[in-house]
Tab-separated table of N, CA, C and O in Angstrom:
chain	number	residue	atom	x	y	z
G	1	SER	N	161.627	89.711	91.414
G	1	SER	CA	160.884	90.955	91.326
G	1	SER	C	160.226	91.258	92.663
G	1	SER	O	159.861	90.370	93.406
G	2	LYS	N	160.043	92.550	92.924
G	2	LYS	CA	159.445	93.008	94.177
G	2	LYS	C	157.926	92.915	94.127
G	2	LYS	O	157.320	93.193	93.106
G	3	ARG	N	157.335	92.531	95.223
G	3	ARG	CA	155.880	92.504	95.338
G	3	ARG	C	155.383	93.870	95.802
G	3	ARG	O	155.981	94.471	96.689
G	4	PRO	N	154.282	94.363	95.248
G	4	PRO	CA	153.763	95.657	95.702
G	4	PRO	C	153.182	95.541	97.109
G	4	PRO	O	152.721	94.477	97.515
G	5	GLU	N	153.256	96.645	97.847
G	5	GLU	CA	152.670	96.654	99.186
G	5	GLU	C	151.152	96.618	99.095
G	5	GLU	O	150.566	97.215	98.209
G	6	LEU	N	150.539	95.898	99.997
G	6	LEU	CA	149.085	95.803	100.037
G	6	LEU	C	148.563	96.461	101.303
G	6	LEU	O	149.137	96.297	102.376
G	7	ASP	N	147.490	97.228	101.164
G	7	ASP	CA	146.823	97.800	102.326
G	7	ASP	C	145.672	96.884	102.700
G	7	ASP	O	144.955	96.373	101.840
G	8	ILE	N	145.496	96.695	103.989
G	8	ILE	CA	144.413	95.851	104.472
G	8	ILE	C	143.497	96.694	105.346
G	8	ILE	O	143.948	97.330	106.297
G	9	LEU	N	142.210	96.706	104.999
G	9	LEU	CA	141.220	97.420	105.788
G	9	LEU	C	140.897	96.582	107.013
G	9	LEU	O	140.475	95.433	106.903
G	10	LEU	N	141.112	97.142	108.184
G	10	LEU	CA	140.908	96.385	109.417
G	10	LEU	C	139.516	96.580	110.011
G	10	LEU	O	138.962	95.664	110.603
G	11	ASN	N	138.951	97.767	109.888
G	11	ASN	CA	137.600	97.976	110.404
G	11	ASN	C	136.984	99.218	109.784
G	11	ASN	O	137.672	100.045	109.207
G	12	VAL	N	135.670	99.275	109.917
G	12	VAL	CA	134.904	100.423	109.457
G	12	VAL	C	133.980	100.823	110.597
G	12	VAL	O	133.313	99.980	111.181
G	13	ARG	N	133.952	102.103	110.911
G	13	ARG	CA	133.069	102.587	111.978
G	13	ARG	C	131.998	103.472	111.371
G	13	ARG	O	132.295	104.412	110.646
G	14	ILE	N	130.775	103.148	111.685
G	14	ILE	CA	129.645	103.944	111.233
G	14	ILE	C	128.955	104.471	112.487
G	14	ILE	O	128.460	103.689	113.294
G	15	PRO	N	128.953	105.792	112.652
G	15	PRO	CA	128.338	106.335	113.868
G	15	PRO	C	126.832	106.073	113.888
G	15	PRO	O	126.161	106.173	112.866
G	16	LYS	N	126.325	105.720	115.044
G	16	LYS	CA	124.905	105.451	115.196
G	16	LYS	C	124.145	106.770	115.252
G	16	LYS	O	124.556	107.706	115.926
G	17	THR	N	123.049	106.830	114.511
G	17	THR	CA	122.203	108.024	114.491
G	17	THR	C	120.765	107.614	114.763
G	17	THR	O	120.439	106.431	114.791
G	18	ASN	N	119.923	108.605	114.925
G	18	ASN	CA	118.493	108.339	115.137
G	18	ASN	C	117.707	108.429	113.838
G	18	ASN	O	116.497	108.588	113.851
G	19	ASN	N	118.379	108.359	112.703
G	19	ASN	CA	117.704	108.415	111.411
G	19	ASN	C	116.841	107.174	111.219
G	19	ASN	O	117.143	106.106	111.738
G	20	ARG	N	115.747	107.340	110.478
G	20	ARG	CA	114.885	106.219	110.124
G	20	ARG	C	114.741	106.210	108.618
G	20	ARG	O	114.665	107.267	107.994
G	21	GLY	N	114.687	105.028	108.036
G	21	GLY	CA	114.594	104.945	106.588
G	21	GLY	C	113.662	103.844	106.122
G	21	GLY	O	113.309	102.933	106.872
G	22	TYR	N	113.267	103.963	104.863
G	22	TYR	CA	112.397	102.985	104.213
G	22	TYR	C	112.832	102.920	102.755
G	22	TYR	O	113.018	103.955	102.101
G	23	PHE	N	113.036	101.711	102.237
G	23	PHE	CA	113.376	101.519	100.833
G	23	PHE	C	112.490	100.427	100.278
G	23	PHE	O	112.254	99.407	100.927
G	24	LYS	N	111.990	100.630	99.067
G	24	LYS	CA	111.161	99.611	98.420
G	24	LYS	C	111.524	99.528	96.946
G	24	LYS	O	111.551	100.534	96.242
G	25	LYS	N	111.828	98.324	96.504
G	25	LYS	CA	112.041	98.035	95.084
G	25	LYS	C	110.840	97.222	94.623
G	25	LYS	O	110.569	96.154	95.165
G	26	ILE	N	110.126	97.732	93.630
G	26	ILE	CA	108.983	97.018	93.097
G	26	ILE	C	109.379	96.453	91.744
G	26	ILE	O	109.736	97.198	90.828
G	27	SER	N	109.351	95.114	91.636
G	27	SER	CA	109.691	94.444	90.382
G	27	SER	C	108.880	93.158	90.285
G	27	SER	O	108.310	92.699	91.275
G	28	ARG	N	108.843	92.585	89.108
G	28	ARG	CA	108.065	91.352	88.919
G	28	ARG	C	108.692	90.177	89.671
G	28	ARG	O	107.998	89.361	90.250
G	29	THR	N	110.019	90.079	89.615
G	29	THR	CA	110.737	89.051	90.365
G	29	THR	C	111.871	89.732	91.120
G	29	THR	O	112.260	90.859	90.810
G	30	ALA	N	112.438	89.048	92.094
G	30	ALA	CA	113.509	89.629	92.912
G	30	ALA	C	114.731	90.000	92.082
G	30	ALA	O	115.449	90.937	92.403
G	31	LEU	N	114.981	89.272	91.006
G	31	LEU	CA	116.167	89.518	90.188
G	31	LEU	C	115.910	90.433	88.994
G	31	LEU	O	116.830	90.779	88.265
G	32	ASP	N	114.668	90.840	88.799
G	32	ASP	CA	114.307	91.687	87.665
G	32	ASP	C	114.654	93.148	87.969
G	32	ASP	O	114.809	93.545	89.125
G	33	PHE	N	114.781	93.951	86.913
G	33	PHE	CA	114.974	95.385	87.100
G	33	PHE	C	113.721	95.971	87.742
G	33	PHE	O	112.608	95.487	87.536
G	34	ALA	N	113.889	97.050	88.487
G	34	ALA	CA	112.767	97.671	89.189
G	34	ALA	C	111.812	98.349	88.219
G	34	ALA	O	112.232	98.960	87.245
G	35	ILE	N	110.530	98.223	88.522
G	35	ILE	CA	109.500	99.003	87.833
G	35	ILE	C	109.533	100.407	88.430
G	35	ILE	O	109.495	101.398	87.735
G	36	VAL	N	109.610	100.464	89.744
G	36	VAL	CA	109.767	101.699	90.515
G	36	VAL	C	110.525	101.335	91.776
G	36	VAL	O	110.359	100.243	92.315
G	37	ASN	N	111.379	102.243	92.229
G	37	ASN	CA	111.952	102.078	93.561
G	37	ASN	C	111.912	103.426	94.255
G	37	ASN	O	111.870	104.467	93.608
G	38	LEU	N	111.852	103.382	95.573
G	38	LEU	CA	111.799	104.639	96.309
G	38	LEU	C	112.433	104.491	97.674
G	38	LEU	O	112.529	103.397	98.218
G	39	ALA	N	112.894	105.615	98.178
G	39	ALA	CA	113.512	105.665	99.498
G	39	ALA	C	112.996	106.889	100.232
G	39	ALA	O	112.847	107.957	99.640
G	40	LEU	N	112.710	106.702	101.502
G	40	LEU	CA	112.336	107.808	102.387
G	40	LEU	C	113.258	107.752	103.591
G	40	LEU	O	113.492	106.676	104.150
G	41	VAL	N	113.773	108.902	103.972
G	41	VAL	CA	114.692	108.959	105.108
G	41	VAL	C	114.308	110.133	105.995
G	41	VAL	O	114.061	111.241	105.510
G	42	LYS	N	114.269	109.871	107.297
G	42	LYS	CA	114.069	110.933	108.282
G	42	LYS	C	115.415	111.166	108.958
G	42	LYS	O	115.957	110.276	109.610
G	43	GLN	N	115.962	112.364	108.763
G	43	GLN	CA	117.230	112.735	109.366
G	43	GLN	C	117.017	113.922	110.290
G	43	GLN	O	115.938	114.499	110.318
G	44	GLU	N	118.049	114.298	110.990
G	44	GLU	CA	117.937	115.469	111.865
G	44	GLU	C	117.612	116.718	111.054
G	44	GLU	O	116.890	117.594	111.519
G	45	GLU	N	118.126	116.821	109.824
G	45	GLU	CA	117.903	117.995	108.976
G	45	GLU	C	116.518	118.003	108.350
G	45	GLU	O	116.101	119.006	107.782
G	46	GLY	N	115.831	116.881	108.336
G	46	GLY	CA	114.515	116.804	107.721
G	46	GLY	C	114.330	115.502	106.968
G	46	GLY	O	115.101	114.556	107.122
G	47	TYR	N	113.303	115.461	106.148
G	47	TYR	CA	112.932	114.260	105.399
G	47	TYR	C	113.421	114.344	103.957
G	47	TYR	O	113.471	115.425	103.376
G	48	ASN	N	113.749	113.188	103.395
G	48	ASN	CA	114.071	113.059	101.974
G	48	ASN	C	113.154	112.006	101.366
G	48	ASN	O	112.926	110.954	101.970
G	49	ILE	N	112.658	112.297	100.168
G	49	ILE	CA	111.870	111.339	99.393
G	49	ILE	C	112.530	111.259	98.020
G	49	ILE	O	112.658	112.272	97.334
G	50	VAL	N	112.946	110.054	97.639
G	50	VAL	CA	113.620	109.857	96.354
G	50	VAL	C	112.924	108.714	95.622
G	50	VAL	O	112.679	107.659	96.200
G	51	ILE	N	112.612	108.959	94.337
G	51	ILE	CA	111.938	107.945	93.522
G	51	ILE	C	112.795	107.670	92.290
G	51	ILE	O	113.237	108.597	91.620
G	52	GLY	N	113.016	106.392	92.008
G	52	GLY	CA	113.819	106.010	90.854
G	52	GLY	C	113.112	105.000	89.978
G	52	GLY	O	112.010	104.560	90.290
G	53	ALA	N	113.772	104.639	88.871
G	53	ALA	CA	113.253	103.656	87.899
G	53	ALA	C	111.890	104.085	87.375
G	53	ALA	O	110.938	103.340	87.394
G	54	ARG	N	111.812	105.320	86.885
G	54	ARG	CA	110.532	105.879	86.408
G	54	ARG	C	110.408	105.863	84.908
G	54	ARG	O	109.413	106.388	84.435
G	55	PRO	N	111.149	105.410	84.002
G	55	PRO	CA	112.457	104.758	84.047
G	55	PRO	C	113.599	105.737	83.762
G	55	PRO	O	114.203	105.708	82.710
G	56	ASN	N	113.844	106.628	84.657
G	56	ASN	CA	114.959	107.564	84.559
G	56	ASN	C	115.776	107.462	85.838
G	56	ASN	O	115.487	106.644	86.701
G	57	VAL	N	116.786	108.306	85.973
G	57	VAL	CA	117.591	108.284	87.191
G	57	VAL	C	116.732	108.720	88.371
G	57	VAL	O	115.740	109.432	88.208
G	58	ALA	N	117.123	108.304	89.553
G	58	ALA	CA	116.380	108.657	90.759
G	58	ALA	C	116.404	110.166	90.970
G	58	ALA	O	117.397	110.827	90.702
G	59	LYS	N	115.277	110.695	91.448
G	59	LYS	CA	115.156	112.127	91.709
G	59	LYS	C	114.459	112.360	93.033
G	59	LYS	O	113.585	111.587	93.433
G	60	LYS	N	114.832	113.458	93.670
G	60	LYS	CA	114.160	113.868	94.897
G	60	LYS	C	112.829	114.528	94.550
G	60	LYS	O	112.729	115.270	93.578
G	61	ALA	N	111.843	114.266	95.370
G	61	ALA	CA	110.539	114.908	95.248
G	61	ALA	C	110.580	116.157	96.132
G	61	ALA	O	110.150	116.147	97.287
G	62	ILE	N	111.127	117.238	95.586
G	62	ILE	CA	111.423	118.454	96.347
G	62	ILE	C	110.160	119.092	96.948
G	62	ILE	O	110.146	119.461	98.128
G	63	LYS	N	109.102	119.229	96.166
G	63	LYS	CA	107.870	119.855	96.671
G	63	LYS	C	107.264	119.018	97.803
G	63	LYS	O	106.827	119.557	98.823
G	64	ALA	N	107.229	117.707	97.615
G	64	ALA	CA	106.680	116.823	98.648
G	64	ALA	C	107.534	116.876	99.917
G	64	ALA	O	107.001	116.890	101.025
G	65	MET	N	108.851	116.936	99.739
G	65	MET	CA	109.738	117.048	100.899
G	65	MET	C	109.492	118.362	101.633
G	65	MET	O	109.508	118.403	102.866
G	66	GLY	N	109.225	119.437	100.881
G	66	GLY	CA	108.919	120.729	101.496
G	66	GLY	C	107.660	120.674	102.333
G	66	GLY	O	107.617	121.195	103.456
G	67	LEU	N	106.612	120.033	101.798
G	67	LEU	CA	105.369	119.862	102.566
G	67	LEU	C	105.621	119.067	103.837
G	67	LEU	O	105.147	119.413	104.919
G	68	LEU	N	106.349	117.990	103.696
G	68	LEU	CA	106.628	117.103	104.826
G	68	LEU	C	107.449	117.815	105.888
G	68	LEU	O	107.155	117.728	107.079
G	69	ASN	N	108.471	118.536	105.470
G	69	ASN	CA	109.349	119.221	106.421
G	69	ASN	C	108.678	120.429	107.065
G	69	ASN	O	109.076	120.844	108.156
G	70	ALA	N	107.657	121.005	106.422
G	70	ALA	CA	106.950	122.166	106.977
G	70	ALA	C	105.846	121.757	107.954
G	70	ALA	O	105.368	122.588	108.720
G	71	SER	N	105.451	120.496	107.941
G	71	SER	CA	104.355	120.033	108.802
G	71	SER	C	104.867	119.706	110.196
G	71	SER	O	105.807	118.927	110.350
G	72	ALA	N	104.219	120.288	111.200
G	72	ALA	CA	104.601	120.009	112.581
G	72	ALA	C	104.015	118.673	113.046
G	72	ALA	O	104.705	117.846	113.623
G	73	ASP	N	102.728	118.480	112.783
G	73	ASP	CA	102.056	117.239	113.173
G	73	ASP	C	101.431	116.633	111.923
G	73	ASP	O	100.475	117.172	111.365
G	74	ILE	N	101.974	115.522	111.472
G	74	ILE	CA	101.557	114.908	110.215
G	74	ILE	C	100.451	113.895	110.492
G	74	ILE	O	100.588	113.019	111.339
G	75	THR	N	99.342	114.044	109.749
G	75	THR	CA	98.186	113.155	109.915
G	75	THR	C	98.063	112.237	108.698
G	75	THR	O	98.782	112.382	107.713
G	76	GLU	N	97.112	111.331	108.766
G	76	GLU	CA	96.838	110.403	107.660
G	76	GLU	C	96.467	111.158	106.384
G	76	GLU	O	96.860	110.778	105.294
G	77	ASN	N	95.719	112.256	106.512
G	77	ASN	CA	95.358	113.075	105.348
G	77	ASN	C	96.594	113.696	104.717
G	77	ASN	O	96.657	113.860	103.497
G	78	ASP	N	97.586	114.058	105.532
G	78	ASP	CA	98.836	114.618	105.013
G	78	ASP	C	99.582	113.581	104.179
G	78	ASP	O	100.226	113.932	103.193
G	79	PHE	N	99.515	112.310	104.572
G	79	PHE	CA	100.181	111.243	103.806
G	79	PHE	C	99.679	111.238	102.364
G	79	PHE	O	100.464	111.119	101.429
G	80	ASP	N	98.350	111.355	102.194
G	80	ASP	CA	97.765	111.371	100.842
G	80	ASP	C	98.272	112.562	100.038
G	80	ASP	O	98.658	112.416	98.878
G	81	LEU	N	98.270	113.737	100.645
G	81	LEU	CA	98.701	114.947	99.956
G	81	LEU	C	100.183	114.883	99.587
G	81	LEU	O	100.569	115.225	98.467
G	82	ILE	N	101.011	114.426	100.499
G	82	ILE	CA	102.450	114.338	100.251
G	82	ILE	C	102.745	113.328	99.149
G	82	ILE	O	103.536	113.593	98.238
G	83	ALA	N	102.086	112.175	99.194
G	83	ALA	CA	102.302	111.146	98.172
G	83	ALA	C	101.838	111.632	96.803
G	83	ALA	O	102.520	111.439	95.792
G	84	LYS	N	100.676	112.296	96.755
G	84	LYS	CA	100.160	112.825	95.487
G	84	LYS	C	101.088	113.914	94.947
G	84	LYS	O	101.388	113.951	93.753
G	85	THR	N	101.572	114.778	95.807
G	85	THR	CA	102.488	115.839	95.388
G	85	THR	C	103.767	115.242	94.814
G	85	THR	O	104.274	115.701	93.784
G	86	ALA	N	104.290	114.214	95.459
G	86	ALA	CA	105.535	113.580	94.994
G	86	ALA	C	105.392	113.004	93.599
G	86	ALA	O	106.246	113.229	92.738
G	87	VAL	N	104.314	112.271	93.344
G	87	VAL	CA	104.167	111.658	92.014
G	87	VAL	C	103.783	112.675	90.954
G	87	VAL	O	104.114	112.505	89.779
G	88	ASP	N	103.098	113.751	91.354
G	88	ASP	CA	102.721	114.784	90.381
G	88	ASP	C	103.909	115.630	89.944
G	88	ASP	O	103.932	116.134	88.825
G	89	GLU	N	104.890	115.799	90.814
G	89	GLU	CA	106.017	116.663	90.464
G	89	GLU	C	107.093	115.949	89.637
G	89	GLU	O	107.936	116.605	89.041
G	90	LEU	N	107.068	114.631	89.581
G	90	LEU	CA	108.074	113.887	88.821
G	90	LEU	C	107.457	113.298	87.554
G	90	LEU	O	106.263	113.019	87.506
G	91	ASN	N	108.286	113.098	86.556
G	91	ASN	CA	107.834	112.491	85.300
G	91	ASN	C	107.964	110.978	85.376
G	91	ASN	O	108.987	110.462	85.811
G	92	PHE	N	106.928	110.303	84.951
G	92	PHE	CA	106.935	108.851	84.855
G	92	PHE	C	106.705	108.514	83.389
G	92	PHE	O	105.943	109.198	82.705
G	93	SER	N	107.353	107.460	82.900
G	93	SER	CA	107.160	107.103	81.499
G	93	SER	C	106.881	105.615	81.347
G	93	SER	O	107.075	104.829	82.267
G	94	THR	N	106.420	105.265	80.171
G	94	THR	CA	106.042	103.893	79.851
G	94	THR	C	107.184	103.195	79.128
G	94	THR	O	107.858	103.799	78.305
G	95	ASN	N	107.421	101.943	79.475
G	95	ASN	CA	108.329	101.096	78.706
G	95	ASN	C	107.774	99.676	78.733
G	95	ASN	O	106.627	99.463	79.124
G	96	SER	N	108.573	98.694	78.337
G	96	SER	CA	108.085	97.313	78.254
G	96	SER	C	107.771	96.716	79.628
G	96	SER	O	107.049	95.728	79.719
G	97	LYS	N	108.255	97.330	80.687
G	97	LYS	CA	108.002	96.799	82.038
G	97	LYS	C	106.667	97.263	82.625
G	97	LYS	O	105.992	96.507	83.292
G	98	ALA	N	106.321	98.549	82.395
G	98	ALA	CA	105.097	99.079	82.995
G	98	ALA	C	104.712	100.410	82.358
G	98	ALA	O	105.557	101.095	81.785
G	99	SER	N	103.449	100.768	82.526
G	99	SER	CA	102.975	102.054	82.011
G	99	SER	C	103.296	103.161	83.013
G	99	SER	O	103.537	102.911	84.202
G	100	ALA	N	103.240	104.381	82.533
G	100	ALA	CA	103.499	105.542	83.388
G	100	ALA	C	102.459	105.623	84.514
G	100	ALA	O	102.810	105.883	85.671
G	101	ASP	N	101.191	105.393	84.185
G	101	ASP	CA	100.128	105.458	85.199
G	101	ASP	C	100.319	104.403	86.282
G	101	ASP	O	100.104	104.666	87.470
G	102	TYR	N	100.709	103.196	85.876
G	102	TYR	CA	100.940	102.116	86.839
G	102	TYR	C	102.099	102.484	87.770
G	102	TYR	O	102.014	102.303	88.985
G	103	ARG	N	103.168	103.031	87.207
G	103	ARG	CA	104.314	103.454	88.023
G	103	ARG	C	103.904	104.537	89.026
G	103	ARG	O	104.308	104.513	90.181
G	104	LYS	N	103.107	105.506	88.560
G	104	LYS	CA	102.644	106.574	89.452
G	104	LYS	C	101.825	106.002	90.605
G	104	LYS	O	102.003	106.394	91.753
G	105	ASP	N	100.911	105.090	90.290
G	105	ASP	CA	100.078	104.479	91.334
G	105	ASP	C	100.922	103.722	92.352
G	105	ASP	O	100.706	103.841	93.559
G	106	LEU	N	101.883	102.943	91.853
G	106	LEU	CA	102.773	102.209	92.762
G	106	LEU	C	103.551	103.157	93.661
G	106	LEU	O	103.636	102.953	94.881
G	107	ALA	N	104.118	104.187	93.072
G	107	ALA	CA	104.918	105.143	93.848
G	107	ALA	C	104.056	105.813	94.918
G	107	ALA	O	104.471	105.928	96.074
G	108	ARG	N	102.854	106.242	94.552
G	108	ARG	CA	101.964	106.905	95.511
G	108	ARG	C	101.631	105.993	96.691
G	108	ARG	O	101.709	106.397	97.851
G	109	ILE	N	101.303	104.753	96.396
G	109	ILE	CA	100.944	103.795	97.453
G	109	ILE	C	102.128	103.531	98.378
G	109	ILE	O	101.994	103.545	99.610
G	110	TYR	N	103.309	103.301	97.800
G	110	TYR	CA	104.465	102.962	98.628
G	110	TYR	C	105.054	104.170	99.342
G	110	TYR	O	105.676	104.019	100.392
G	111	ILE	N	104.835	105.368	98.842
G	111	ILE	CA	105.254	106.555	99.596
G	111	ILE	C	104.418	106.654	100.865
G	111	ILE	O	104.949	106.912	101.948
G	112	LYS	N	103.103	106.443	100.748
G	112	LYS	CA	102.245	106.468	101.942
G	112	LYS	C	102.677	105.413	102.958
G	112	LYS	O	102.769	105.694	104.148
G	113	ARG	N	102.966	104.212	102.494
G	113	ARG	CA	103.413	103.146	103.402
G	113	ARG	C	104.748	103.519	104.040
G	113	ARG	O	104.965	103.296	105.232
G	114	GLY	N	105.648	104.070	103.245
G	114	GLY	CA	106.955	104.462	103.762
G	114	GLY	C	106.865	105.569	104.791
G	114	GLY	O	107.594	105.569	105.788
G	115	LEU	N	105.963	106.522	104.561
G	115	LEU	CA	105.781	107.607	105.528
G	115	LEU	C	105.328	107.055	106.881
G	115	LEU	O	105.792	107.510	107.934
G	116	LYS	N	104.441	106.085	106.849
G	116	LYS	CA	103.969	105.487	108.107
G	116	LYS	C	105.126	104.833	108.863
G	116	LYS	O	105.210	104.911	110.078
G	117	VAL	N	106.037	104.187	108.127
G	117	VAL	CA	107.184	103.535	108.762
G	117	VAL	C	108.163	104.574	109.318
G	117	VAL	O	108.600	104.493	110.459
G	118	VAL	N	108.502	105.550	108.492
G	118	VAL	CA	109.526	106.528	108.868
G	118	VAL	C	109.045	107.451	109.975
G	118	VAL	O	109.793	107.791	110.892
G	119	ILE	N	107.779	107.859	109.903
G	119	ILE	CA	107.242	108.752	110.922
G	119	ILE	C	106.841	107.978	112.178
G	119	ILE	O	106.868	108.493	113.274
G	120	GLY	N	106.499	106.713	112.009
G	120	GLY	CA	106.155	105.872	113.150
G	120	GLY	C	104.687	105.922	113.519
G	120	GLY	O	104.337	105.863	114.679
G	121	LYS	N	103.817	106.039	112.515
G	121	LYS	CA	102.365	106.082	112.791
G	121	LYS	C	101.687	104.852	112.223
G	121	LYS	O	102.036	104.262	111.300
């Protein structure tokens, strides 16, 4: 019998960009499901803020991204407003892992930390 032809991937090229990113998975143990996870990315087109494990599918914080992308010079006070806007615009719920309020608090804190990393302040 004939053997099927096999394709072999020889290399992958990923173009280098000036994008900056931050990802955080918050869970009780490294192997546990996330209580909350979030990602922030600074791209040439603007900023993205995505929050997941609320416990629903990940969603973009559109209003918070709008505030962030409209700001020319972002200060520490802006971090608070952007983080609060992000958690207020998304729904968080309670399950056996964590309460909705706890998830909101975690997301708000880690969005502020992520903004400092991505913006470089």
